């Protein structure tokens, strides 16, 4: 069973986004999501999540994550820190999972985050919460 904590997001970002772009460059992961505008559903709000300390990520169809939590038990929200029971918990069981080791004060052990999308979900190992910002209209 997954134990997760919701991450605060801007109030304009309601509902579940359509993840439409993922960019990775060395240790920076940027994920863009499109949100329906609350008053005008034909318009979208673009939002970005930037993980500046990404040490790993994976993208899966949301159906591939049903073993972690079902649609019946999924709490509302789209950005989570996974405290236990997720992908990181699986990886920590492997002897060869080097990323699990803390490498001093400048590179602590990773935390796991999950961005839930309408069709795809992005699991991220990072040392800090992402920066979130809205794109200019």
PDB file of N, CA, C and O in Angstrom, residues 27 51-55 99 101 106-111 113 125-129:
ATOM      1  N   UNK A  27      20.699  16.584 -14.687  1.00  0.00           N
ATOM      2  CA  UNK A  27      19.951  16.317 -13.457  1.00  0.00           C
ATOM      3  C   UNK A  27      18.652  17.104 -13.374  1.00  0.00           C
ATOM      4  O   UNK A  27      17.982  17.086 -12.360  1.00  0.00           O
ATOM      5  N   UNK A  51      12.187  19.619 -11.529  1.00  0.00           N
ATOM      6  CA  UNK A  51      12.960  18.925 -10.512  1.00  0.00           C
ATOM      7  C   UNK A  51      14.428  19.202 -10.833  1.00  0.00           C
ATOM      8  O   UNK A  51      14.966  18.685 -11.811  1.00  0.00           O
ATOM      9  N   UNK A  52      15.072  20.033 -10.017  1.00  0.00           N
ATOM     10  CA  UNK A  52      16.450  20.426 -10.316  1.00  0.00           C
ATOM     11  C   UNK A  52      17.469  19.399  -9.837  1.00  0.00           C
ATOM     12  O   UNK A  52      18.638  19.487 -10.176  1.00  0.00           O
ATOM     13  N   UNK A  53      17.038  18.428  -9.060  1.00  0.00           N
ATOM     14  CA  UNK A  53      17.946  17.415  -8.523  1.00  0.00           C
ATOM     15  C   UNK A  53      17.452  16.009  -8.865  1.00  0.00           C
ATOM     16  O   UNK A  53      17.481  15.122  -8.016  1.00  0.00           O
ATOM     17  N   UNK A  54      17.018  15.793 -10.071  1.00  0.00           N
ATOM     18  CA  UNK A  54      16.460  14.500 -10.486  1.00  0.00           C
ATOM     19  C   UNK A  54      17.575  13.465 -10.646  1.00  0.00           C
ATOM     20  O   UNK A  54      18.551  13.698 -11.346  1.00  0.00           O
ATOM     21  N   UNK A  55      17.397  12.328  -9.989  1.00  0.00           N
ATOM     22  CA  UNK A  55      18.356  11.238 -10.146  1.00  0.00           C
ATOM     23  C   UNK A  55      17.749  10.041 -10.875  1.00  0.00           C
ATOM     24  O   UNK A  55      18.432   9.053 -11.123  1.00  0.00           O
ATOM     25  N   UNK A  99      21.733   4.775  -6.253  1.00  0.00           N
ATOM     26  CA  UNK A  99      21.107   6.068  -5.982  1.00  0.00           C
ATOM     27  C   UNK A  99      20.555   6.168  -4.567  1.00  0.00           C
ATOM     28  O   UNK A  99      20.382   7.256  -4.046  1.00  0.00           O
ATOM     29  N   UNK A 101      21.989   5.600  -1.860  1.00  0.00           N
ATOM     30  CA  UNK A 101      22.986   6.011  -0.874  1.00  0.00           C
ATOM     31  C   UNK A 101      23.093   7.530  -0.794  1.00  0.00           C
ATOM     32  O   UNK A 101      23.142   8.211  -1.805  1.00  0.00           O
ATOM     33  N   UNK A 106      25.643  17.536   0.246  1.00  0.00           N
ATOM     34  CA  UNK A 106      25.311  18.174  -1.023  1.00  0.00           C
ATOM     35  C   UNK A 106      24.475  17.267  -1.930  1.00  0.00           C
ATOM     36  O   UNK A 106      23.928  17.729  -2.935  1.00  0.00           O
ATOM     37  N   UNK A 107      24.403  15.988  -1.618  1.00  0.00           N
ATOM     38  CA  UNK A 107      23.614  15.069  -2.438  1.00  0.00           C
ATOM     39  C   UNK A 107      22.963  14.027  -1.529  1.00  0.00           C
ATOM     40  O   UNK A 107      23.410  12.889  -1.441  1.00  0.00           O
ATOM     41  N   UNK A 108      21.871  14.408  -0.827  1.00  0.00           N
ATOM     42  CA  UNK A 108      21.202  13.469   0.087  1.00  0.00           C
ATOM     43  C   UNK A 108      20.482  12.359  -0.678  1.00  0.00           C
ATOM     44  O   UNK A 108      20.307  12.436  -1.892  1.00  0.00           O
ATOM     45  N   UNK A 109      20.074  11.342   0.051  1.00  0.00           N
ATOM     46  CA  UNK A 109      19.318  10.238  -0.545  1.00  0.00           C
ATOM     47  C   UNK A 109      18.044  10.791  -1.196  1.00  0.00           C
ATOM     48  O   UNK A 109      17.494  11.805  -0.754  1.00  0.00           O
ATOM     49  N   UNK A 110      17.567  10.137  -2.255  1.00  0.00           N
ATOM     50  CA  UNK A 110      16.413  10.673  -2.982  1.00  0.00           C
ATOM     51  C   UNK A 110      15.096  10.481  -2.247  1.00  0.00           C
ATOM     52  O   UNK A 110      14.963   9.618  -1.390  1.00  0.00           O
ATOM     53  N   UNK A 111      14.151  11.311  -2.639  1.00  0.00           N
ATOM     54  CA  UNK A 111      12.753  11.177  -2.254  1.00  0.00           C
ATOM     55  C   UNK A 111      11.999  10.832  -3.540  1.00  0.00           C
ATOM     56  O   UNK A 111      12.492  11.080  -4.632  1.00  0.00           O
ATOM     57  N   UNK A 113       8.593  11.299  -5.916  1.00  0.00           N
ATOM     58  CA  UNK A 113       7.445  12.141  -6.233  1.00  0.00           C
ATOM     59  C   UNK A 113       6.673  11.492  -7.373  1.00  0.00           C
ATOM     60  O   UNK A 113       7.236  10.755  -8.175  1.00  0.00           O
ATOM     61  N   UNK A 125      12.629  10.439  -8.858  1.00  0.00           N
ATOM     62  CA  UNK A 125      13.520  10.443  -7.702  1.00  0.00           C
ATOM     63  C   UNK A 125      14.235  11.787  -7.718  1.00  0.00           C
ATOM     64  O   UNK A 125      14.896  12.150  -8.695  1.00  0.00           O
ATOM     65  N   UNK A 126      14.096  12.535  -6.647  1.00  0.00           N
ATOM     66  CA  UNK A 126      14.744  13.851  -6.541  1.00  0.00           C
ATOM     67  C   UNK A 126      14.997  14.144  -5.068  1.00  0.00           C
ATOM     68  O   UNK A 126      14.335  13.588  -4.189  1.00  0.00           O
ATOM     69  N   UNK A 127      15.927  15.046  -4.821  1.00  0.00           N
ATOM     70  CA  UNK A 127      16.263  15.383  -3.451  1.00  0.00           C
ATOM     71  C   UNK A 127      15.346  16.462  -2.872  1.00  0.00           C
ATOM     72  O   UNK A 127      15.221  16.578  -1.665  1.00  0.00           O
ATOM     73  N   UNK A 128      14.717  17.251  -3.755  1.00  0.00           N
ATOM     74  CA  UNK A 128      13.851  18.343  -3.286  1.00  0.00           C
ATOM     75  C   UNK A 128      12.538  18.350  -4.060  1.00  0.00           C
ATOM     76  O   UNK A 128      12.450  17.842  -5.171  1.00  0.00           O
ATOM     77  N   UNK A 129      11.537  18.998  -3.456  1.00  0.00           N
ATOM     78  CA  UNK A 129      10.259  19.189  -4.149  1.00  0.00           C
ATOM     79  C   UNK A 129      10.477  20.002  -5.414  1.00  0.00           C
ATOM     80  O   UNK A 129      11.403  20.811  -5.483  1.00  0.00           O
TER      81      UNK A 129
END
